mmCIF file of C-alpha atoms in Angstrom:
data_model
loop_
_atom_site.group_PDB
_atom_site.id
_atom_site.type_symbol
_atom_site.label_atom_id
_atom_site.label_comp_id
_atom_site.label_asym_id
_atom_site.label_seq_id
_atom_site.Cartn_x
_atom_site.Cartn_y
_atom_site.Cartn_z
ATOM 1 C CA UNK A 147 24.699 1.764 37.958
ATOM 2 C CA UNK A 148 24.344 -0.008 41.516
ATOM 3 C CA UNK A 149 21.238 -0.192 43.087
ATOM 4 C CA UNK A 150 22.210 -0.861 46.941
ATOM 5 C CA UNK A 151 19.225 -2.512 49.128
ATOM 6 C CA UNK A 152 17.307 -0.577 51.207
ATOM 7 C CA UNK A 153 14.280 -2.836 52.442
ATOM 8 C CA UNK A 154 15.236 -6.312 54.270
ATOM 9 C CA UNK A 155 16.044 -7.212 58.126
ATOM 10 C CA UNK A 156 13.466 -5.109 60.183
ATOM 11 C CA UNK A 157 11.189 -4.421 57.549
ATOM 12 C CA UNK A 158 7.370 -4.841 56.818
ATOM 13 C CA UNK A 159 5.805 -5.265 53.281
ATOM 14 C CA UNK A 160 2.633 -5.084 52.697
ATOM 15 C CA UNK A 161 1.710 -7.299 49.235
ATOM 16 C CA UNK A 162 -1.712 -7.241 47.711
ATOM 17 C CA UNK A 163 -1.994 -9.904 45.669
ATOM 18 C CA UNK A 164 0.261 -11.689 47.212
ATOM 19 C CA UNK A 165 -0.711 -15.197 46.583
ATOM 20 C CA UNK A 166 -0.985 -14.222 43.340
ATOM 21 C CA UNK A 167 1.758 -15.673 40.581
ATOM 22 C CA UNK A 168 3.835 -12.624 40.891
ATOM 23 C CA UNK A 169 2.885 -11.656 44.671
ATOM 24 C CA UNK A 170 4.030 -14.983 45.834
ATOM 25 C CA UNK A 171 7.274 -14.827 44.364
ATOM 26 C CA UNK A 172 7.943 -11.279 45.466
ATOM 27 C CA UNK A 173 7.017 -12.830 49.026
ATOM 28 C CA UNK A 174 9.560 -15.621 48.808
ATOM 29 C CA UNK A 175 12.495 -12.996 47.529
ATOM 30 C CA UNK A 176 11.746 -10.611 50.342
ATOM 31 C CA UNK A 177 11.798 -12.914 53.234
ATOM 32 C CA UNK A 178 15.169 -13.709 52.259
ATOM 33 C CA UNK A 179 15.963 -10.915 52.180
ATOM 34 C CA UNK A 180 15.057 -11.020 56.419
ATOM 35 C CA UNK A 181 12.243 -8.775 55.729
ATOM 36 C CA UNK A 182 8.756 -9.586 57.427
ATOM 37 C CA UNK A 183 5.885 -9.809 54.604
ATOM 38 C CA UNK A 184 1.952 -9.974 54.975
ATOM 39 C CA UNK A 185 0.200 -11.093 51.974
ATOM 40 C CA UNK A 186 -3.171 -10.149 51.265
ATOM 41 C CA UNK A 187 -5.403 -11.689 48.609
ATOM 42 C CA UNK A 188 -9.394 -12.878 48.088
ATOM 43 C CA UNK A 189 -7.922 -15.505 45.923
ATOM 44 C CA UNK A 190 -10.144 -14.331 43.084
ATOM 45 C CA UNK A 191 -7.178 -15.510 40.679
ATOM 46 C CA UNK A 192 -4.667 -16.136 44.089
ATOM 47 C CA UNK A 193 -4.222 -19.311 45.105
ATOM 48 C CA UNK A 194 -3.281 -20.783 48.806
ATOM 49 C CA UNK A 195 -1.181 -23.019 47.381
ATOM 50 C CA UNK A 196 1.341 -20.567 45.850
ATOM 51 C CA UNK A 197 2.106 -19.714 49.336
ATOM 52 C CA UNK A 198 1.489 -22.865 51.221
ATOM 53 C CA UNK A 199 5.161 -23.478 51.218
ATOM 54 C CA UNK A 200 5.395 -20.059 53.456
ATOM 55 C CA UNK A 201 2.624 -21.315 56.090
ATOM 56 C CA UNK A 202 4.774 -21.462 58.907
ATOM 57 C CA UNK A 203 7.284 -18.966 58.571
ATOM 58 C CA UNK A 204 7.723 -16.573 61.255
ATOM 59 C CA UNK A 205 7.999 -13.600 59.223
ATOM 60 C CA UNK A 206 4.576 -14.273 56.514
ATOM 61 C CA UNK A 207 1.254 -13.849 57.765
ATOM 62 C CA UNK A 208 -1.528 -14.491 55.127
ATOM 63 C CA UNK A 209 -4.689 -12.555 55.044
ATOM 64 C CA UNK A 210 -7.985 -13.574 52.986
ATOM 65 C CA UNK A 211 -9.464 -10.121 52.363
ATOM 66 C CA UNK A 212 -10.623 -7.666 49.906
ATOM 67 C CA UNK A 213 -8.767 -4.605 48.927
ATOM 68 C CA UNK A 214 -11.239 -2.500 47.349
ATOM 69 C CA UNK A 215 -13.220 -2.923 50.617
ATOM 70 C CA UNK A 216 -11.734 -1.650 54.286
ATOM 71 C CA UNK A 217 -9.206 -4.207 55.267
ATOM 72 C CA UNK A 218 -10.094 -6.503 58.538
ATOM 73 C CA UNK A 219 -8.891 -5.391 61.979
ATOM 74 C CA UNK A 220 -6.389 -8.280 62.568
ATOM 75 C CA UNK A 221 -2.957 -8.091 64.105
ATOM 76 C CA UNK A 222 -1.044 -8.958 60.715
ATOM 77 C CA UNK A 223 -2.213 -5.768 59.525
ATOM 78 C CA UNK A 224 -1.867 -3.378 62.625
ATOM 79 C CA UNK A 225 1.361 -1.332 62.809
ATOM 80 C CA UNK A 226 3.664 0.579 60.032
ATOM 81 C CA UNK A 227 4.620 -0.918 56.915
ATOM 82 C CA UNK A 228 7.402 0.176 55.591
ATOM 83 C CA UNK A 229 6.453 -0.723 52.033
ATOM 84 C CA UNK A 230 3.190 -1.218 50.332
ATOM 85 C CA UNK A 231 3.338 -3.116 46.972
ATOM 86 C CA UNK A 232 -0.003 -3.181 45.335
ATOM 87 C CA UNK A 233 -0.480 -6.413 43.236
ATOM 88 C CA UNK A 234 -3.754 -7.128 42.905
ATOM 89 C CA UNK A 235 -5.862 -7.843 40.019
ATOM 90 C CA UNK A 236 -6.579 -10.587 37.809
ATOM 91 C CA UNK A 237 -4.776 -10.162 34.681
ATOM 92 C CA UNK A 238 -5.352 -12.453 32.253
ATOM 93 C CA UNK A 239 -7.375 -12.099 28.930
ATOM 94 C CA UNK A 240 -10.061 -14.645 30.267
ATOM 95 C CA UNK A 241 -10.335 -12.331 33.361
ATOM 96 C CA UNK A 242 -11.424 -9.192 31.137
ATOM 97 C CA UNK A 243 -14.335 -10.940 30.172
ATOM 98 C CA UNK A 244 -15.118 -12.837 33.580
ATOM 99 C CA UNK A 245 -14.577 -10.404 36.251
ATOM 100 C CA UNK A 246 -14.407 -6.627 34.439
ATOM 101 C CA UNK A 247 -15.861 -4.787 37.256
ATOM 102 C CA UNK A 248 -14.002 -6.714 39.463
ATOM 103 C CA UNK A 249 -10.425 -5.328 37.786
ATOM 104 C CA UNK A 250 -11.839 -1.676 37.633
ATOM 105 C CA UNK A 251 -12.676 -1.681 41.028
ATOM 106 C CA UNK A 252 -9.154 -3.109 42.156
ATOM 107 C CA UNK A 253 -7.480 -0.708 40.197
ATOM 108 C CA UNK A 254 -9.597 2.461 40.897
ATOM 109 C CA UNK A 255 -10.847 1.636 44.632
ATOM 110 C CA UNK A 256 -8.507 -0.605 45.726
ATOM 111 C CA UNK A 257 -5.122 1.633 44.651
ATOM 112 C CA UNK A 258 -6.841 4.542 46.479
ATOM 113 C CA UNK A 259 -6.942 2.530 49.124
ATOM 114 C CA UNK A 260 -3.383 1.201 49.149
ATOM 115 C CA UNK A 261 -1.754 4.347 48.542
ATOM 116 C CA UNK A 262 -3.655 6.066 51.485
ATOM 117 C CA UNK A 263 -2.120 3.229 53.710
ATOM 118 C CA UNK A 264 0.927 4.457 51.926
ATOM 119 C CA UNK A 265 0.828 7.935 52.946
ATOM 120 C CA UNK A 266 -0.809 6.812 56.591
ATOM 121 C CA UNK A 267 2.429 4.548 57.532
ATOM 122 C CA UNK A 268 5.197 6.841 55.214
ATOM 123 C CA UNK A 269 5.727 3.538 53.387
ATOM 124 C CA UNK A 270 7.197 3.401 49.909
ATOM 125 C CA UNK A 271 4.296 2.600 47.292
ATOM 126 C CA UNK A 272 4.871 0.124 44.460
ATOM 127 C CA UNK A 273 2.700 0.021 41.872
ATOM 128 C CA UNK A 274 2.161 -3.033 39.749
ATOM 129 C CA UNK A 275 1.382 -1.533 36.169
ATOM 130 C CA UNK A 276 1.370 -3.153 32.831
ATOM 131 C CA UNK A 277 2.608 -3.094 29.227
ATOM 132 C CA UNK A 278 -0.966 -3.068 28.181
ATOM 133 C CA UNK A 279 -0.865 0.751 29.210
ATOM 134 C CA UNK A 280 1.084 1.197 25.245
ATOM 135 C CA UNK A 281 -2.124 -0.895 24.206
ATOM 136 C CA UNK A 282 -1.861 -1.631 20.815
ATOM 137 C CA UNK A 283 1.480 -0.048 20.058
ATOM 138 C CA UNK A 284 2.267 2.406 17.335
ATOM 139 C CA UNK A 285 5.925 2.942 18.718
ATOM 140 C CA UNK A 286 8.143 0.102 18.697
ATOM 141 C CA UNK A 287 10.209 -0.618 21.029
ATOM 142 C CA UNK A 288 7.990 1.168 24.071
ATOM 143 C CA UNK A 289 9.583 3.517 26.163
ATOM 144 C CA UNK A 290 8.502 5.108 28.670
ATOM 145 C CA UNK A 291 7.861 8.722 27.112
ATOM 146 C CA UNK A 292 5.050 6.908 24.807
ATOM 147 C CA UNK A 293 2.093 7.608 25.439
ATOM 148 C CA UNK A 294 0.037 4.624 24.179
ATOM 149 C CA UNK A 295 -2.891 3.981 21.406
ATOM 150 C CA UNK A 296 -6.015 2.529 23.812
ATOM 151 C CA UNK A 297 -9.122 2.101 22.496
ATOM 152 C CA UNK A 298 -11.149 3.291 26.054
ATOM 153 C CA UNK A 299 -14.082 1.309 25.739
ATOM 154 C CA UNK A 300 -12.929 -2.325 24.144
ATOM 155 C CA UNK A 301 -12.919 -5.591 25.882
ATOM 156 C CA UNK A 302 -9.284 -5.326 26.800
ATOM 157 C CA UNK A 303 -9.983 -1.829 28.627
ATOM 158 C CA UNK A 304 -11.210 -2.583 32.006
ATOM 159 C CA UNK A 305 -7.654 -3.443 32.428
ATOM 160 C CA UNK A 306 -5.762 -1.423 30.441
ATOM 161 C CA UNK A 307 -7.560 1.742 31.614
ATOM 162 C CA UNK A 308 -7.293 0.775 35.668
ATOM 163 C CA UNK A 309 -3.985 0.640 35.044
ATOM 164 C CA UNK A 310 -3.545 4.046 33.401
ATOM 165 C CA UNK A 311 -5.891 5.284 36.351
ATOM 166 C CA UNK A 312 -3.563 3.488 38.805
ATOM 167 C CA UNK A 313 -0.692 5.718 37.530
ATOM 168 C CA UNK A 314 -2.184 8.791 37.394
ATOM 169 C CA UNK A 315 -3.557 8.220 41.248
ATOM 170 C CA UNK A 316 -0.007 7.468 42.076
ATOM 171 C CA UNK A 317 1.463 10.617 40.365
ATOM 172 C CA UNK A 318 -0.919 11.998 41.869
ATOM 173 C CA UNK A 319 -0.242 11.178 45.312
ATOM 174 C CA UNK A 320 3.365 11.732 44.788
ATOM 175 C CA UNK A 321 3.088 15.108 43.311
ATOM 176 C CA UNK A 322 -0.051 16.263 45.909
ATOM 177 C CA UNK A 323 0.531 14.585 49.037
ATOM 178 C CA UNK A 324 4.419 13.596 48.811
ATOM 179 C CA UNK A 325 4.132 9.869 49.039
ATOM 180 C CA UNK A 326 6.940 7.891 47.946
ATOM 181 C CA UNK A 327 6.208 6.030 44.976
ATOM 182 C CA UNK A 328 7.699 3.921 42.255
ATOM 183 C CA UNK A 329 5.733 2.352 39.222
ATOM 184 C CA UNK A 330 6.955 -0.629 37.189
ATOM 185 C CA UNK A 331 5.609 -1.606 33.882
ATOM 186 C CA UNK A 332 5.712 -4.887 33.362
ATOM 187 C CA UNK A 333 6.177 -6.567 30.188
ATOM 188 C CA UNK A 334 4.522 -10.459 29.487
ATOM 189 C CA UNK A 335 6.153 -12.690 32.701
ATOM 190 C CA UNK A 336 6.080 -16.149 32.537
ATOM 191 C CA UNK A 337 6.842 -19.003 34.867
ATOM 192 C CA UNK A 338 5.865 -21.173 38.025
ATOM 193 C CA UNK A 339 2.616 -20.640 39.889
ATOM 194 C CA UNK A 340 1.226 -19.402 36.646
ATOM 195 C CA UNK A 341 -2.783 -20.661 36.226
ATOM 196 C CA UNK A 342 -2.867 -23.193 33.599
ATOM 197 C CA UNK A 343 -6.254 -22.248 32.473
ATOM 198 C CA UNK A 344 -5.555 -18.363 32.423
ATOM 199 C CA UNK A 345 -5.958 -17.752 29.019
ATOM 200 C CA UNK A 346 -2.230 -16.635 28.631
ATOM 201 C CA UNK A 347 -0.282 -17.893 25.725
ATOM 202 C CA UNK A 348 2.291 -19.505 27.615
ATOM 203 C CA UNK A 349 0.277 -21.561 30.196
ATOM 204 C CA UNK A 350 -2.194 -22.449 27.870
ATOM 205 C CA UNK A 351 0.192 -23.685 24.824
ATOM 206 C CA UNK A 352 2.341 -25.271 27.587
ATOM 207 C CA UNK A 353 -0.754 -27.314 29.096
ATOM 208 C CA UNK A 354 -2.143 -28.047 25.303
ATOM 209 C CA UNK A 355 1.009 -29.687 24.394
ATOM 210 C CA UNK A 356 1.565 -31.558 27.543
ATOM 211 C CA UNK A 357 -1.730 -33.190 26.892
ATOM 212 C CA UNK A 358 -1.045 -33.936 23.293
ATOM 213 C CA UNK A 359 -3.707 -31.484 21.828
ATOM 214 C CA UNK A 360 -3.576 -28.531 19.393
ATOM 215 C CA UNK A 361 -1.744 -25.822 19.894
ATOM 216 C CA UNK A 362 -4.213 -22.704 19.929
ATOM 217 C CA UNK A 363 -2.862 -19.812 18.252
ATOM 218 C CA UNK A 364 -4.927 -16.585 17.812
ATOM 219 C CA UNK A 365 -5.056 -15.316 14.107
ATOM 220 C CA UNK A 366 -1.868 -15.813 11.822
ATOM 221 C CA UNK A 367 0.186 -16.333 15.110
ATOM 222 C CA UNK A 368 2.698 -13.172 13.494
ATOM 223 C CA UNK A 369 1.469 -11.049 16.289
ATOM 224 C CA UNK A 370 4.939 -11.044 19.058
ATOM 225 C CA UNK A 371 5.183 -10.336 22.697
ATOM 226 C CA UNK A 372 8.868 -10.481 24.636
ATOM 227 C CA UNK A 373 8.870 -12.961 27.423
ATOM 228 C CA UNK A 374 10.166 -12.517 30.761
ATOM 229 C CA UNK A 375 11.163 -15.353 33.209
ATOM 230 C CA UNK A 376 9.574 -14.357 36.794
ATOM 231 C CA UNK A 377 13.004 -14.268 38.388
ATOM 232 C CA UNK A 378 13.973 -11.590 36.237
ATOM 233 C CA UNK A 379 11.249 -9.427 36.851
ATOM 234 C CA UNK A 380 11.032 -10.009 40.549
ATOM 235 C CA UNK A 381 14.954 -8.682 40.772
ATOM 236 C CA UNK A 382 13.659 -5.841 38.252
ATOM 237 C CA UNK A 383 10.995 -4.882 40.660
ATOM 238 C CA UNK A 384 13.117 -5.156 43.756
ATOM 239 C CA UNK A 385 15.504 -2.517 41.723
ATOM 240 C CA UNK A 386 12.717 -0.157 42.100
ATOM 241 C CA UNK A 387 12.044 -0.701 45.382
ATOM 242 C CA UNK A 388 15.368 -0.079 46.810
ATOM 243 C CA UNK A 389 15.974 2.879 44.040
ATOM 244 C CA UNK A 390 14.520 6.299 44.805
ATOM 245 C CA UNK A 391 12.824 6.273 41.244
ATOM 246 C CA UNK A 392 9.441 7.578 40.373
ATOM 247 C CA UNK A 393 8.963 5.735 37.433
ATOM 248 C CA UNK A 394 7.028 4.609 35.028
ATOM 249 C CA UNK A 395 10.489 2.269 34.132
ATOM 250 C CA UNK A 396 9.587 -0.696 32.202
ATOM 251 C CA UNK A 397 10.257 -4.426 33.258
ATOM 252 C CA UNK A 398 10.834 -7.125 31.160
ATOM 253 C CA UNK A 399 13.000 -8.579 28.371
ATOM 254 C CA UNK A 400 13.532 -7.892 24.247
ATOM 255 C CA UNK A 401 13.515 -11.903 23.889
ATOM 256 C CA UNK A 402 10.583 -10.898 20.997
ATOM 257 C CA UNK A 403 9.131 -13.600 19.480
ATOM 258 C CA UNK A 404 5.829 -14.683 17.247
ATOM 259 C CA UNK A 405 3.585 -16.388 18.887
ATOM 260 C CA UNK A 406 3.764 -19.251 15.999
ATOM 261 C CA UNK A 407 7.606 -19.178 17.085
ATOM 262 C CA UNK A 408 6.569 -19.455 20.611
ATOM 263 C CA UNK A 409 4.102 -22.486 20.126
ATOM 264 C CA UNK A 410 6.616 -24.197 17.970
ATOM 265 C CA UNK A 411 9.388 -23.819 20.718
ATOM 266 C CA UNK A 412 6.863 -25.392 23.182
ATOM 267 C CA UNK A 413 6.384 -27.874 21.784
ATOM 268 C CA UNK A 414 9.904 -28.581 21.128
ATOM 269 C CA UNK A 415 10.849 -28.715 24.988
ATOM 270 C CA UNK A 416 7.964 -30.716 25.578
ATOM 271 C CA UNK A 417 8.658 -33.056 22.881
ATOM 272 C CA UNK A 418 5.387 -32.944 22.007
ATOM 273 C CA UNK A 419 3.571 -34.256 19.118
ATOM 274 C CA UNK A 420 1.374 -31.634 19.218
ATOM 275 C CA UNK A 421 -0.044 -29.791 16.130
ATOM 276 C CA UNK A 422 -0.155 -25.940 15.762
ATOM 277 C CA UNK A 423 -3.460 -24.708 14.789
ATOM 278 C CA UNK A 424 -5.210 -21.306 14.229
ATOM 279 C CA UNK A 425 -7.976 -19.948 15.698
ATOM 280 C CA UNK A 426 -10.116 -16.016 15.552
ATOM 281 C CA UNK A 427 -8.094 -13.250 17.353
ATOM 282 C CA UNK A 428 -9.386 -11.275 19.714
ATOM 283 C CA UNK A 429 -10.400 -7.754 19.730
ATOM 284 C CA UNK A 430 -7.654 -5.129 20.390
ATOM 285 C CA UNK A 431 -4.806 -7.661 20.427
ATOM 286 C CA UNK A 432 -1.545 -5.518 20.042
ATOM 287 C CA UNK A 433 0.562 -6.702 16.941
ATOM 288 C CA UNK A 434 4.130 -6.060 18.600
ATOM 289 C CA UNK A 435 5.099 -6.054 22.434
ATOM 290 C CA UNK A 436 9.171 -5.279 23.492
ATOM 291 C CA UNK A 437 9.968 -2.759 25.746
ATOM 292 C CA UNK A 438 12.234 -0.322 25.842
ATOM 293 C CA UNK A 439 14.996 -1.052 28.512
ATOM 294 C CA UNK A 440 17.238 2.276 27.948
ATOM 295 C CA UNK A 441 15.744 3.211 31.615
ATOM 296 C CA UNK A 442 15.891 0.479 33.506
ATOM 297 C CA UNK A 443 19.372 -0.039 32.571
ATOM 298 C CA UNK A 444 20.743 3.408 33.029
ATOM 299 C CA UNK A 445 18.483 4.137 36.502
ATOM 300 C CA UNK A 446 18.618 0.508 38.454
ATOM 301 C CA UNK A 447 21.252 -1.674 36.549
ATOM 302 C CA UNK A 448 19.194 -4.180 35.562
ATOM 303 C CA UNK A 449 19.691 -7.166 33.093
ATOM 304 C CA UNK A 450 17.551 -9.796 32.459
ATOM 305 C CA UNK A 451 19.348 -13.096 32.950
ATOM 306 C CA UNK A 452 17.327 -16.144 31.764
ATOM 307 C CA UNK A 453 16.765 -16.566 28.230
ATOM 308 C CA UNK A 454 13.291 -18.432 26.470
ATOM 309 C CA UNK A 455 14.661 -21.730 26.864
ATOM 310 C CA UNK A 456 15.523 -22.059 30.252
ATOM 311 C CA UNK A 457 12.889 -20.216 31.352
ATOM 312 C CA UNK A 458 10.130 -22.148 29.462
ATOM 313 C CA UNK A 459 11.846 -25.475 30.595
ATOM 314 C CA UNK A 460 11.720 -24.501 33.943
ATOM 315 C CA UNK A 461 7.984 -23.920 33.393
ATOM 316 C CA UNK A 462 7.360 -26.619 31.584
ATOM 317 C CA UNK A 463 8.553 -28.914 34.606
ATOM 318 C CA UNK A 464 6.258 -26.879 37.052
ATOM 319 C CA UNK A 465 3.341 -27.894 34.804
ATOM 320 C CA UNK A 466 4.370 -31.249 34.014
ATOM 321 C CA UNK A 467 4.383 -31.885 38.124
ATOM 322 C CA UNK A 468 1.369 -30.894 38.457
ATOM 323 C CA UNK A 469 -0.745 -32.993 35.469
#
């Protein structure tokens, strides 16, 4: 299967988000791609910096605004987009406690919002959904004919439920109003621009052992997710977007691991002398986390490329630059 590209020279794409960890990267890949990208974020969990490297390029614009309120009447954002990839929302396990109404509203409001730009300019929609929509798993791999086991009303649902509503609003717009969407699942990403203090397993045992402390592992550590490198799921999601797929399609890798075996392979590349602990798990933490590629494979072509260990190296000398 060949996917051939249809968004690049002459284009506009819209990003929310986009100084986000993700957004930002999706930014870089599609001005190379000659396309002409305006990022907007209210750096809740964005960051100027992710982007600073962009500033002057003739073909980014960056705009500090608020999706789930009307967007500002600026020249960046007059005109026809082509594409509208909607990003935004903090995403992290920290986040669910800190700003919950804050990732409802982004997901209910602010998708609304996106895809009605969507439908106004004729742009392809991309939606930026999540693994956590399978919530705790029963089905193992995940494709995307399961359904999911969510508990509605736990800590963990403000995001997994805005997510499920920011599917059905884009089947629904699809089906109703004929936009042109795609949704892509995606499975735990890892890499550069990450927040060290997110509360995700990877920045956080990364930043631990850099500074010599204990590892953190929640409960017995048994519990596995399968880790994607950010390059990999930035060409995944650029599949989509050039594909005439619908989706749901899943993004990601079946590199599955514990998260004991992911602490103890940190601190390996670090060469850290750093002790792996144990500490309460949280509430409605799914046991097992690998998706189920069949789809992405057979409808876009796409093969993850970087394994755990060059990926978390690569990481792990983003963070160390940084300390």
């Amino acid at each position: 299967m060949v996917v051939a590209q249809r968004y690049g020279a002459g284009h506009r794409v819209l990003i929310t988000g986009g100084a986000g960890f993700v957004g930002s990267h999706l930014a870089d890949a599609l001005l190379a791609r000659g396309a002409s990208v305006v990022a907007v974020d209210n750096f809740s969990t964005g960051a100027k910096e992710n982007v600073a490297h962009l500033a002057d390029h003739a073909r980014f614009a960056l705009v500090e605004a608020d999706v789930t309120e009307p967007l500002p009447a600026l020249d960046a954002l007059a005109g026809r987009f082509d594409v509208v990839m909607h990003f935004a929302s903090p995403a992290s396990p920290t986040d669910f406690t800190h700003v919950p109404l804050e990732i409802m509203r982004v997901g209910s409001i602010g998708t609304l919002a996106m895809l009605a730009r969507a439908q106004t300019d004729g742009a392809r929609f991309i939606l930026a959904s999540t693994s956590e929509a399978y919530g705790d798993p029963l089905v193992h791999p995940q494709p995307e004919t399961y359904w999911g086991n969510v508990n509605p009303i736990g800590i963990r649902s403000v995001y997994d439920e805005s997510k499920r509503f920011s599917e059905a609003a884009t089947m629904a717009h699809h089906r109703y109003r004929g936009v042109d969407v795609g949704i892509v699942r995606i499975f735990n990403t890892y890499g550069e621009r990450m927040r060290p203090d997110d509360g995700r397993a990877i920045p956080t045992f990364i930043s631990q052992a850099l500074r010599g402390e204990p590892i953190t592992v929640h409960g017995t550590g048994a519990q596995t997710r399968s880790i994607c490198y950010v390059d990999d799921l930035v060409r995944g999601i650029l599949l989509l977007l050039d594909s005439t797929e619908t989706g749901p399609i899943n993004c990601g890798t079946e590199h599955e691991m514990s998260m004991r075996q992911l602490a103890e392979t940190i601190v390996a590349l670090t060469g850290s002398a750093s002790p792996v602990t144990y500490v309460t798990r949280t509430a409605d933490d799914p046991e097992k986390r690998r998706p189920d590629l069949t789809l992405a494979r057979t409808r876009l072509g796409y093969e993850p490329r970087i394994g755990p260990d060059e990926g978390l190296r690569r990481t792990i000398g983003y963070f160390a630059g940084r300390a």
